[in-house]
Amino acid sequence: MFEGYEPEKFYDEMFSAPGSVRDHCAPLYERFNGLSERDFLSRKATCELYFLRQGITFNVYHDNRGTERIFPFDPVPRVIPADEWEHLESGLTQRLLALNLFLHDIYHEQNILRDGVIPRHYIENAKHYRPEFRGVNVPGDIYIHICGSDLIRGHDGVYYVLEDNGRCPSGASYLLENRNALKRAFPGLFDSLGVRSVSSYPRDLLDMLHHIAPRRTDDPVCVLLTPGCYNSAYFEHCYLAREMGIEIVEGRDLVVIDNIVYMRTTRGLVRVDTIYRRIDDDFLDPTVFRKDSVLGVPGLMAAYRAGNVSLANAVGTGVADDKVIYYFVPKIIEYYLGQEPILPNVPTYLASEEEDLKYILDHLPELVVKAANESGGYGMLMGPQATKEEIAAFRERIIADPRNYIAQPVVSLSRSPTWCEGAMEGRHLDLRPYIIYGRDIKIVPGGLTRVALTKGSLVVNSSQGGGSKDTWVLRH
């Protein structure tokens, strides 16, 4: 299966050199290399049939080929040894603790701004900063209950944090279904190779939702609030609600009476304690945020302020999701925890800083430029692959609104063997682990490995032609 495979100049997750398999990948390599191509393709087809029958899809906006697609999946997993995962867990835990302390601070005392660690204007001009919620307390002072931090590994083999998704991170359902698909195609493989289970994620998520419920009851009512079937992550909303055994609702299914949130049911109104919202702040409540929103619930923010309902994630976490604020996360960790960051950031330039702006404009063809609040690969310029027209257009946008842009050097993401049209070839990938913060912090051992299926591409987003792999974390 791997004959002729070339790691080339990149860090390869399976091979340290041509023909030289990394120790922790050796058992996997032996199993897969012992397969005939026919057998491998048969198992690959089993995975694809599973995805089709389960309706494991995602939506692509502004695509005239149709909105709903089967999520591409490569059956060759990515393997992470136990010591490496322990390092990642420590770094992600440190990062989430610091981000939550930061959010509590900027919505209360604002010490980090008074001490000049972060210039005040960066917070006050952040698109997702919610000054109207200063002084509002949240259960346990936890703001980000679910975080998906995107990690990449450079050619030096070092893991870097590329961004923190602290609003409504998506993708956890694909993590779980990737594992289910691979188990069907390769039964018995996981126990024999010492792969840790990921099946606890829905239970951990539900435990967290119960933990933050304002009413002290043995069985708090939790719901998942979705924008509806046209949202790109609607499959995931349905999947997670089903796995947790909670109701999936739209805004019209909820009503607020006397600052209490109720769910409409065939048995009458049922009080709601916790809402796992998959709707951005802007659309949650038309009486407070966007007046034209038909997705939210009028009066929801009044109930939230009164402490009668909890939201996961809390209102206002988007300021920590801002790519400009990402630049300051190492300083945030040092300020609140007095520690050096365990996981480094990718070097980042802020277009709103004069020297950085000059550098960015002088080196646009060499840089990756990102809009501060976009996701899914949208609002991004890949300088080395961009046309002159695209670079010129981004130059104008940056000059017009420098606060909205950052730039980073191109990082040669690590690669992993991926089946590509009849041969095993290296493809670039990243990793999104999911961190849940309730009674304590839990990280499902694995994460969503996203892979750029187009040769040479560094864009792994599913909306931009990416797929995914199962992620194996080993017990030993």
Short mmCIF file of C-alpha atoms in Angstrom, two decimals:
data_model
loop_
_atom_site.label_atom_id
_atom_site.label_comp_id
_atom_site.label_asym_id
_atom_site.label_seq_id
_atom_site.Cartn_x
_atom_site.Cartn_y
_atom_site.Cartn_z
CA MET A 1 0.00 0.00 0.00
CA PHE A 2 2.82 2.41 0.81
CA GLU A 3 5.26 1.41 -1.92
CA GLY A 4 6.84 4.49 -3.46
CA TYR A 5 5.40 6.80 -0.81
CA GLU A 6 7.52 9.95 -0.45
CA PRO A 7 7.40 12.16 2.67
CA GLU A 8 9.33 14.76 0.63
CA LYS A 9 10.50 17.85 2.55
CA PHE A 10 7.56 17.96 4.96
CA TYR A 11 7.08 16.62 8.48
CA ASP A 12 5.25 13.36 7.91
CA GLU A 13 3.06 11.91 10.66
CA MET A 14 3.88 8.30 9.72
CA PHE A 15 7.36 8.36 8.12
CA SER A 16 10.50 9.97 9.52
CA ALA A 17 12.25 9.40 6.17
CA PRO A 18 11.47 7.48 2.97
CA GLY A 19 10.75 3.90 4.01
CA SER A 20 11.36 4.63 7.72
CA VAL A 21 8.17 4.34 9.79
CA ARG A 22 7.87 6.16 13.12
CA ASP A 23 7.81 3.70 16.01
CA HIS A 24 4.29 4.54 17.21
CA CYS A 25 2.93 4.05 13.68
CA ALA A 26 4.64 0.72 13.06
CA PRO A 27 1.70 -1.55 14.12
CA LEU A 28 -0.72 0.46 11.98
CA TYR A 29 1.69 0.42 9.06
CA GLU A 30 2.07 -3.35 9.26
CA ARG A 31 -1.70 -3.91 9.30
CA PHE A 32 -2.41 -1.60 6.38
CA ASN A 33 0.62 -2.60 4.36
CA GLY A 34 -0.52 -6.21 4.60
CA LEU A 35 -3.74 -5.40 2.76
CA SER A 36 -4.11 -5.88 -0.94
CA GLU A 37 -5.31 -2.85 -2.86
CA ARG A 38 -8.57 -4.64 -3.53
CA ASP A 39 -9.13 -5.33 0.15
CA PHE A 40 -8.25 -1.74 1.10
CA LEU A 41 -10.65 -0.32 -1.48
CA SER A 42 -13.39 -2.65 -0.29
CA ARG A 43 -12.97 -1.36 3.28
CA LYS A 44 -12.83 2.22 2.02
CA ALA A 45 -16.14 1.60 0.23
CA THR A 46 -17.58 0.28 3.50
CA CYS A 47 -16.72 3.60 5.15
CA GLU A 48 -18.26 5.60 2.32
CA LEU A 49 -21.44 3.52 2.41
CA TYR A 50 -21.68 4.09 6.15
CA PHE A 51 -21.38 7.85 5.68
CA LEU A 52 -24.03 7.77 2.94
CA ARG A 53 -26.51 5.69 4.95
CA GLN A 54 -26.02 7.76 8.07
CA GLY A 55 -26.48 10.99 6.12
CA ILE A 56 -23.20 12.38 7.41
CA THR A 57 -23.21 15.61 5.49
CA PHE A 58 -22.23 19.24 5.59
CA ASN A 59 -23.59 22.27 3.76
CA VAL A 60 -21.62 24.64 1.55
CA TYR A 61 -22.92 28.17 1.24
CA HIS A 62 -22.90 29.94 -2.14
CA ASP A 63 -22.33 26.71 -4.08
CA ASN A 64 -24.67 26.07 -7.00
CA ARG A 65 -23.88 22.35 -7.03
CA GLY A 66 -26.24 21.89 -4.10
CA THR A 67 -25.99 22.69 -0.45
CA GLU A 68 -25.63 19.25 1.12
CA ARG A 69 -22.65 16.92 0.61
CA ILE A 70 -21.28 13.72 2.05
CA PHE A 71 -18.24 14.53 4.19
CA PRO A 72 -15.07 13.17 2.46
CA PHE A 73 -13.24 10.65 4.63
CA ASP A 74 -9.84 9.01 4.23
CA PRO A 75 -9.53 5.63 5.98
CA VAL A 76 -5.81 5.92 6.84
CA PRO A 77 -5.87 7.31 10.41
CA ARG A 78 -3.53 9.78 12.02
CA VAL A 79 -1.76 8.32 15.09
CA ILE A 80 -0.67 10.32 18.16
CA PRO A 81 1.52 8.62 20.79
CA ALA A 82 0.54 8.86 24.48
CA ASP A 83 3.32 11.25 25.55
CA GLU A 84 2.59 13.62 22.69
CA TRP A 85 -1.11 13.68 23.57
CA GLU A 86 -0.28 14.38 27.21
CA HIS A 87 1.67 17.43 26.08
CA LEU A 88 -1.25 18.63 23.96
CA GLU A 89 -3.72 18.10 26.81
CA SER A 90 -1.58 20.20 29.14
CA GLY A 91 -1.29 23.01 26.62
CA LEU A 92 -4.99 23.05 25.73
CA THR A 93 -6.03 22.98 29.38
CA GLN A 94 -3.71 25.87 30.17
CA ARG A 95 -5.07 27.83 27.23
CA LEU A 96 -8.74 27.33 28.10
CA LEU A 97 -8.19 28.24 31.75
CA ALA A 98 -6.48 31.46 30.72
CA LEU A 99 -9.11 32.37 28.12
CA ASN A 100 -11.90 31.95 30.68
CA LEU A 101 -10.06 34.13 33.22
CA PHE A 102 -9.58 36.69 30.47
CA LEU A 103 -13.29 36.70 29.58
CA HIS A 104 -14.35 37.06 33.20
CA ASP A 105 -11.93 39.94 33.61
CA ILE A 106 -12.98 41.95 30.55
CA TYR A 107 -16.64 41.53 31.51
CA HIS A 108 -15.91 42.66 35.07
CA GLU A 109 -12.86 44.54 36.42
CA GLN A 110 -10.84 44.78 33.16
CA ASN A 111 -7.53 44.57 35.00
CA ILE A 112 -5.71 43.30 31.91
CA LEU A 113 -6.70 46.48 30.07
CA ARG A 114 -5.80 48.80 32.97
CA ASP A 115 -2.40 47.12 33.20
CA GLY A 116 -1.81 47.73 29.51
CA VAL A 117 -1.26 44.11 28.58
CA ILE A 118 -3.85 44.46 25.83
CA PRO A 119 -4.61 47.92 24.41
CA ARG A 120 -8.20 48.78 25.34
CA HIS A 121 -9.22 49.64 21.78
CA TYR A 122 -8.66 46.08 20.63
CA ILE A 123 -11.36 44.90 23.00
CA GLU A 124 -13.79 47.77 22.59
CA ASN A 125 -13.58 47.48 18.79
CA ALA A 126 -13.87 43.71 18.74
CA LYS A 127 -16.88 42.66 16.68
CA HIS A 128 -18.06 40.12 19.24
CA TYR A 129 -17.37 42.05 22.43
CA ARG A 130 -20.66 42.57 24.31
CA PRO A 131 -20.22 45.56 26.64
CA GLU A 132 -23.89 45.33 27.63
CA PHE A 133 -22.99 42.14 29.52
CA ARG A 134 -20.33 43.69 31.75
CA GLY A 135 -21.10 42.74 35.32
CA VAL A 136 -23.30 39.78 34.38
CA ASN A 137 -22.15 36.67 36.23
CA VAL A 138 -22.19 33.24 34.60
CA PRO A 139 -22.26 29.86 36.40
CA GLY A 140 -18.86 28.99 37.81
CA ASP A 141 -17.35 31.98 35.98
CA ILE A 142 -17.03 29.71 32.95
CA TYR A 143 -17.61 31.40 29.61
CA ILE A 144 -16.20 28.96 27.07
CA HIS A 145 -17.69 25.55 27.87
CA ILE A 146 -16.79 23.97 24.53
CA CYS A 147 -13.65 25.01 22.70
CA GLY A 148 -12.16 23.72 19.50
CA SER A 149 -8.57 24.92 19.16
CA ASP A 150 -7.01 24.29 15.77
CA LEU A 151 -3.51 22.83 15.96
CA ILE A 152 -0.98 22.45 13.19
CA ARG A 153 2.46 20.91 13.12
CA GLY A 154 5.23 22.65 11.21
CA HIS A 155 8.20 21.18 9.40
CA ASP A 156 10.09 21.30 12.72
CA GLY A 157 7.64 18.83 14.25
CA VAL A 158 6.36 21.39 16.77
CA TYR A 159 2.63 21.77 17.40
CA TYR A 160 1.33 25.35 17.09
CA VAL A 161 -2.10 26.75 17.92
CA LEU A 162 -3.54 28.27 14.77
CA GLU A 163 -6.75 29.63 16.28
CA ASP A 164 -9.23 29.16 19.11
CA ASN A 165 -12.88 28.51 18.25
CA GLY A 166 -14.72 29.70 21.33
CA ARG A 167 -18.14 30.56 19.97
CA CYS A 168 -19.87 27.50 18.48
CA PRO A 169 -17.08 25.15 17.40
CA SER A 170 -18.33 22.46 15.03
CA GLY A 171 -16.99 19.11 13.89
CA ALA A 172 -17.27 16.90 16.98
CA SER A 173 -19.92 14.73 15.31
CA TYR A 174 -17.54 13.92 12.46
CA LEU A 175 -14.90 12.92 15.00
CA LEU A 176 -17.35 10.38 16.43
CA GLU A 177 -18.67 9.14 13.11
CA ASN A 178 -15.17 8.77 11.65
CA ARG A 179 -14.47 6.34 14.44
CA ASN A 180 -17.74 4.47 13.88
CA ALA A 181 -17.06 4.16 10.15
CA LEU A 182 -13.53 2.87 10.66
CA LYS A 183 -14.67 0.35 13.26
CA ARG A 184 -17.04 -1.14 10.71
CA ALA A 185 -14.34 -1.31 8.06
CA PHE A 186 -11.59 -2.62 10.38
CA PRO A 187 -13.31 -4.53 13.20
CA GLY A 188 -10.98 -5.67 15.99
CA LEU A 189 -8.20 -3.29 14.99
CA PHE A 190 -8.62 -0.75 17.77
CA ASP A 191 -8.24 -2.89 20.88
CA SER A 192 -5.27 -4.76 19.46
CA LEU A 193 -3.42 -1.50 18.70
CA GLY A 194 -4.27 0.23 21.99
CA VAL A 195 -6.37 3.07 20.58
CA ARG A 196 -8.22 5.16 23.16
CA SER A 197 -11.98 5.49 22.83
CA VAL A 198 -13.71 8.75 21.91
CA SER A 199 -17.21 7.58 22.77
CA SER A 200 -17.40 9.59 26.03
CA TYR A 201 -17.83 12.91 24.22
CA PRO A 202 -21.68 13.11 24.21
CA ARG A 203 -21.79 12.05 27.88
CA ASP A 204 -19.14 14.62 28.85
CA LEU A 205 -21.03 17.29 26.93
CA LEU A 206 -24.31 16.46 28.67
CA ASP A 207 -22.62 16.36 32.09
CA MET A 208 -21.33 19.87 31.45
CA LEU A 209 -24.80 21.12 30.43
CA HIS A 210 -26.24 19.62 33.63
CA HIS A 211 -23.44 21.13 35.72
CA ILE A 212 -24.14 24.72 34.63
CA ALA A 213 -27.94 24.44 34.98
CA PRO A 214 -29.19 27.20 37.33
CA ARG A 215 -31.79 24.99 39.07
CA ARG A 216 -30.43 22.40 41.48
CA THR A 217 -32.42 19.45 40.26
CA ASP A 218 -31.47 15.86 39.50
CA ASP A 219 -32.71 16.12 35.94
CA PRO A 220 -32.31 19.62 34.48
CA VAL A 221 -33.88 20.21 31.07
CA CYS A 222 -31.29 20.86 28.39
CA VAL A 223 -31.97 21.63 24.74
CA LEU A 224 -29.86 22.25 21.64
CA LEU A 225 -30.86 25.46 19.85
CA THR A 226 -30.23 25.28 16.09
CA PRO A 227 -30.71 27.91 13.36
CA GLY A 228 -32.41 25.16 11.31
CA CYS A 229 -31.82 22.77 8.44
CA TYR A 230 -30.08 25.30 6.18
CA ASN A 231 -27.20 25.80 8.59
CA SER A 232 -23.90 24.25 7.48
CA ALA A 233 -23.67 22.17 10.68
CA TYR A 234 -27.29 21.01 10.89
CA PHE A 235 -26.31 17.36 10.67
CA GLU A 236 -24.11 17.84 13.70
CA HIS A 237 -26.85 19.61 15.66
CA CYS A 238 -29.23 16.68 15.12
CA TYR A 239 -26.51 14.12 15.83
CA LEU A 240 -25.34 15.60 19.12
CA ALA A 241 -28.88 16.19 20.40
CA ARG A 242 -29.75 12.57 19.62
CA GLU A 243 -26.57 11.22 21.22
CA MET A 244 -27.20 13.25 24.39
CA GLY A 245 -30.90 12.39 24.45
CA ILE A 246 -32.01 16.02 24.55
CA GLU A 247 -34.47 17.96 22.40
CA ILE A 248 -33.27 19.89 19.36
CA VAL A 249 -35.24 23.14 19.08
CA GLU A 250 -35.48 26.23 16.90
CA GLY A 251 -36.19 29.67 18.28
CA ARG A 252 -39.91 29.34 17.58
CA ASP A 253 -40.03 26.29 19.87
CA LEU A 254 -39.08 28.40 22.89
CA VAL A 255 -40.96 31.14 24.67
CA VAL A 256 -40.00 33.41 27.58
CA ILE A 257 -42.60 34.17 30.26
CA ASP A 258 -41.66 36.23 33.34
CA ASN A 259 -37.94 35.75 32.58
CA ILE A 260 -38.30 31.96 32.47
CA VAL A 261 -37.59 30.03 29.26
CA TYR A 262 -40.09 27.34 28.30
CA MET A 263 -40.14 24.78 25.51
CA ARG A 264 -43.39 24.21 23.68
CA THR A 265 -44.31 20.52 23.72
CA THR A 266 -47.42 18.47 23.00
CA ARG A 267 -47.80 18.15 26.78
CA GLY A 268 -47.64 21.88 27.37
CA LEU A 269 -44.81 24.22 28.35
CA VAL A 270 -41.69 22.69 29.89
CA ARG A 271 -39.18 24.86 31.71
CA VAL A 272 -35.67 24.91 30.16
CA ASP A 273 -32.54 25.10 32.32
CA THR A 274 -29.63 25.00 29.86
CA ILE A 275 -29.43 25.85 26.18
CA TYR A 276 -26.59 24.44 24.10
CA ARG A 277 -26.85 27.16 21.53
CA ARG A 278 -25.48 26.74 18.03
CA ILE A 279 -26.50 30.27 17.08
CA ASP A 280 -24.21 33.28 17.22
CA ASP A 281 -24.89 36.03 19.74
CA ASP A 282 -26.22 38.35 17.04
CA PHE A 283 -29.24 36.12 16.41
CA LEU A 284 -30.07 34.92 19.93
CA ASP A 285 -32.58 37.57 20.93
CA PRO A 286 -34.07 40.18 18.54
CA THR A 287 -34.99 42.44 21.46
CA VAL A 288 -31.29 42.88 22.35
CA PHE A 289 -29.16 42.06 19.31
CA ARG A 290 -30.21 41.99 15.64
CA LYS A 291 -33.80 43.16 15.37
CA ASP A 292 -34.30 41.23 12.13
CA SER A 293 -33.36 37.86 13.61
CA VAL A 294 -36.06 35.23 13.28
CA LEU A 295 -33.78 32.51 14.63
CA GLY A 296 -33.66 33.55 18.26
CA VAL A 297 -36.00 33.90 21.19
CA PRO A 298 -37.45 37.27 22.23
CA GLY A 299 -36.73 37.83 25.92
CA LEU A 300 -33.99 35.20 26.15
CA MET A 301 -31.36 37.69 27.30
CA ALA A 302 -33.61 38.93 30.09
CA ALA A 303 -33.96 35.36 31.36
CA TYR A 304 -30.19 34.89 30.99
CA ARG A 305 -29.40 38.06 32.92
CA ALA A 306 -31.81 36.98 35.66
CA GLY A 307 -29.88 33.73 36.02
CA ASN A 308 -32.88 31.58 35.11
CA VAL A 309 -31.26 29.87 32.15
CA SER A 310 -27.67 29.01 31.22
CA LEU A 311 -26.12 29.20 27.77
CA ALA A 312 -23.24 27.14 26.46
CA ASN A 313 -21.16 28.89 25.38
CA ALA A 314 -21.87 32.09 27.30
CA VAL A 315 -22.73 35.34 25.55
CA GLY A 316 -19.68 37.36 24.55
CA THR A 317 -17.12 34.59 24.10
CA GLY A 318 -16.59 35.66 20.51
CA VAL A 319 -14.11 38.29 21.65
CA ALA A 320 -11.72 35.46 22.54
CA ASP A 321 -12.39 33.95 19.14
CA ASP A 322 -11.23 37.13 17.39
CA LYS A 323 -8.04 36.45 15.42
CA VAL A 324 -6.59 39.74 16.61
CA ILE A 325 -7.06 38.71 20.24
CA TYR A 326 -5.40 35.38 19.34
CA TYR A 327 -2.19 37.38 18.97
CA PHE A 328 -2.38 38.24 22.68
CA VAL A 329 -3.13 34.74 24.03
CA PRO A 330 0.49 34.01 25.07
CA LYS A 331 0.42 37.28 27.07
CA ILE A 332 -2.98 36.33 28.49
CA ILE A 333 -1.56 33.03 29.74
CA GLU A 334 1.41 34.75 31.36
CA TYR A 335 -0.79 37.46 32.90
CA TYR A 336 -3.39 35.22 34.54
CA LEU A 337 -1.45 32.03 35.19
CA GLY A 338 2.13 33.25 35.50
CA GLN A 339 3.22 30.50 33.14
CA GLU A 340 4.93 30.23 29.80
CA PRO A 341 2.56 28.99 27.09
CA ILE A 342 2.95 25.24 26.60
CA LEU A 343 1.68 25.43 23.03
CA PRO A 344 3.04 28.36 20.98
CA ASN A 345 1.10 30.55 18.58
CA VAL A 346 2.01 30.87 14.93
CA PRO A 347 3.92 34.17 14.51
CA THR A 348 1.29 36.81 13.76
CA TYR A 349 1.30 40.37 12.43
CA LEU A 350 -1.45 42.86 13.28
CA ALA A 351 -2.44 45.11 10.40
CA SER A 352 -3.57 47.75 12.88
CA GLU A 353 0.03 48.21 14.13
CA GLU A 354 1.97 50.60 11.90
CA GLU A 355 5.16 48.55 11.56
CA ASP A 356 3.26 45.31 11.09
CA LEU A 357 1.02 46.91 8.47
CA LYS A 358 4.02 48.05 6.45
CA TYR A 359 5.50 44.55 6.61
CA ILE A 360 2.21 42.93 5.61
CA LEU A 361 1.69 45.20 2.62
CA ASP A 362 5.30 44.68 1.49
CA HIS A 363 5.08 40.88 1.76
CA LEU A 364 1.51 40.02 0.77
CA PRO A 365 2.55 37.39 -1.82
CA GLU A 366 4.40 35.49 0.94
CA LEU A 367 1.80 35.63 3.71
CA VAL A 368 -1.50 34.15 4.77
CA VAL A 369 -3.94 36.99 5.51
CA LYS A 370 -7.08 36.36 7.55
CA ALA A 371 -10.11 38.43 8.45
CA ALA A 372 -10.44 38.69 12.22
CA ASN A 373 -13.87 37.11 12.55
CA GLU A 374 -14.27 34.81 9.57
CA SER A 375 -14.09 31.03 9.70
CA GLY A 376 -14.39 28.01 7.43
CA GLY A 377 -11.59 29.26 5.17
CA TYR A 378 -13.61 32.32 4.13
CA GLY A 379 -12.10 35.83 4.16
CA MET A 380 -8.58 34.45 3.71
CA LEU A 381 -5.75 35.16 1.27
CA MET A 382 -3.13 32.49 0.60
CA GLY A 383 -0.45 34.81 -0.74
CA PRO A 384 1.76 32.28 -2.56
CA GLN A 385 -1.25 30.85 -4.42
CA ALA A 386 -3.14 34.08 -5.00
CA THR A 387 -3.42 35.97 -8.28
CA LYS A 388 -2.24 39.57 -8.64
CA GLU A 389 -5.87 40.66 -8.71
CA GLU A 390 -6.66 38.84 -5.46
CA ILE A 391 -3.62 40.34 -3.75
CA ALA A 392 -4.57 43.82 -4.95
CA ALA A 393 -8.12 43.37 -3.66
CA PHE A 394 -6.88 42.28 -0.23
CA ARG A 395 -4.44 45.18 -0.10
CA GLU A 396 -7.36 47.59 -0.47
CA ARG A 397 -9.39 45.77 2.18
CA ILE A 398 -6.52 45.80 4.67
CA ILE A 399 -5.84 49.50 4.17
CA ALA A 400 -9.55 50.30 4.51
CA ASP A 401 -10.02 48.31 7.73
CA PRO A 402 -6.67 47.29 9.30
CA ARG A 403 -8.30 46.27 12.62
CA ASN A 404 -10.00 43.45 10.77
CA TYR A 405 -6.88 41.69 9.47
CA ILE A 406 -3.93 39.66 10.67
CA ALA A 407 -1.18 38.00 8.66
CA GLN A 408 0.97 34.97 9.30
CA PRO A 409 3.85 33.29 7.49
CA VAL A 410 2.92 30.21 5.51
CA VAL A 411 3.49 27.17 7.70
CA SER A 412 4.20 23.94 5.85
CA LEU A 413 1.64 21.81 7.64
CA SER A 414 2.61 18.24 8.42
CA ARG A 415 1.39 15.57 6.06
CA SER A 416 0.04 12.09 6.38
CA PRO A 417 -0.42 9.24 3.89
CA THR A 418 -3.80 9.65 2.19
CA TRP A 419 -5.41 7.54 -0.52
CA CYS A 420 -5.57 9.72 -3.64
CA GLU A 421 -6.87 8.35 -6.93
CA GLY A 422 -5.09 5.01 -6.91
CA ALA A 423 -2.03 5.71 -4.79
CA MET A 424 -0.97 6.69 -1.29
CA GLU A 425 0.25 10.30 -1.30
CA GLY A 426 1.09 12.85 1.37
CA ARG A 427 -1.59 15.43 2.14
CA HIS A 428 -1.45 18.33 4.60
CA LEU A 429 -3.58 18.24 7.73
CA ASP A 430 -4.47 19.94 10.98
CA LEU A 431 -6.10 18.82 14.22
CA ARG A 432 -9.07 20.20 16.13
CA PRO A 433 -9.35 18.70 19.64
CA TYR A 434 -12.53 19.45 21.62
CA ILE A 435 -12.20 20.72 25.17
CA ILE A 436 -15.20 20.68 27.50
CA TYR A 437 -15.17 22.83 30.64
CA GLY A 438 -17.79 22.04 33.27
CA ARG A 439 -17.10 20.57 36.69
CA ASP A 440 -13.57 20.08 35.36
CA ILE A 441 -11.83 20.14 31.99
CA LYS A 442 -12.15 17.10 29.76
CA ILE A 443 -10.57 16.57 26.36
CA VAL A 444 -11.73 13.70 24.20
CA PRO A 445 -8.58 11.73 23.29
CA GLY A 446 -8.38 12.46 19.60
CA GLY A 447 -10.03 15.26 17.73
CA LEU A 448 -11.04 16.01 14.20
CA THR A 449 -8.13 15.65 11.80
CA ARG A 450 -8.93 17.66 8.71
CA VAL A 451 -7.01 16.93 5.54
CA ALA A 452 -6.51 19.01 2.40
CA LEU A 453 -7.40 16.53 -0.33
CA THR A 454 -6.06 18.71 -3.15
CA LYS A 455 -2.38 18.11 -3.82
CA GLY A 456 -0.23 20.91 -2.41
CA SER A 457 -3.17 22.70 -0.77
CA LEU A 458 -2.84 23.95 2.80
CA VAL A 459 -6.56 24.69 3.19
CA VAL A 460 -8.18 21.86 5.11
CA ASN A 461 -11.70 23.27 5.59
CA SER A 462 -14.49 21.04 4.32
CA SER A 463 -16.09 24.08 2.69
CA GLN A 464 -12.87 24.49 0.65
CA GLY A 465 -12.49 20.89 -0.53
CA GLY A 466 -11.04 19.29 2.60
CA GLY A 467 -11.88 15.96 4.15
CA SER A 468 -11.12 14.21 7.40
CA LYS A 469 -9.38 11.26 9.02
CA ASP A 470 -9.86 9.34 12.23
CA THR A 471 -7.43 10.41 14.95
CA TRP A 472 -5.93 7.69 17.09
CA VAL A 473 -4.47 8.48 20.50
CA LEU A 474 -2.56 5.50 21.85
CA ARG A 475 -2.83 4.27 25.45
CA HIS A 476 0.92 3.74 25.76
#
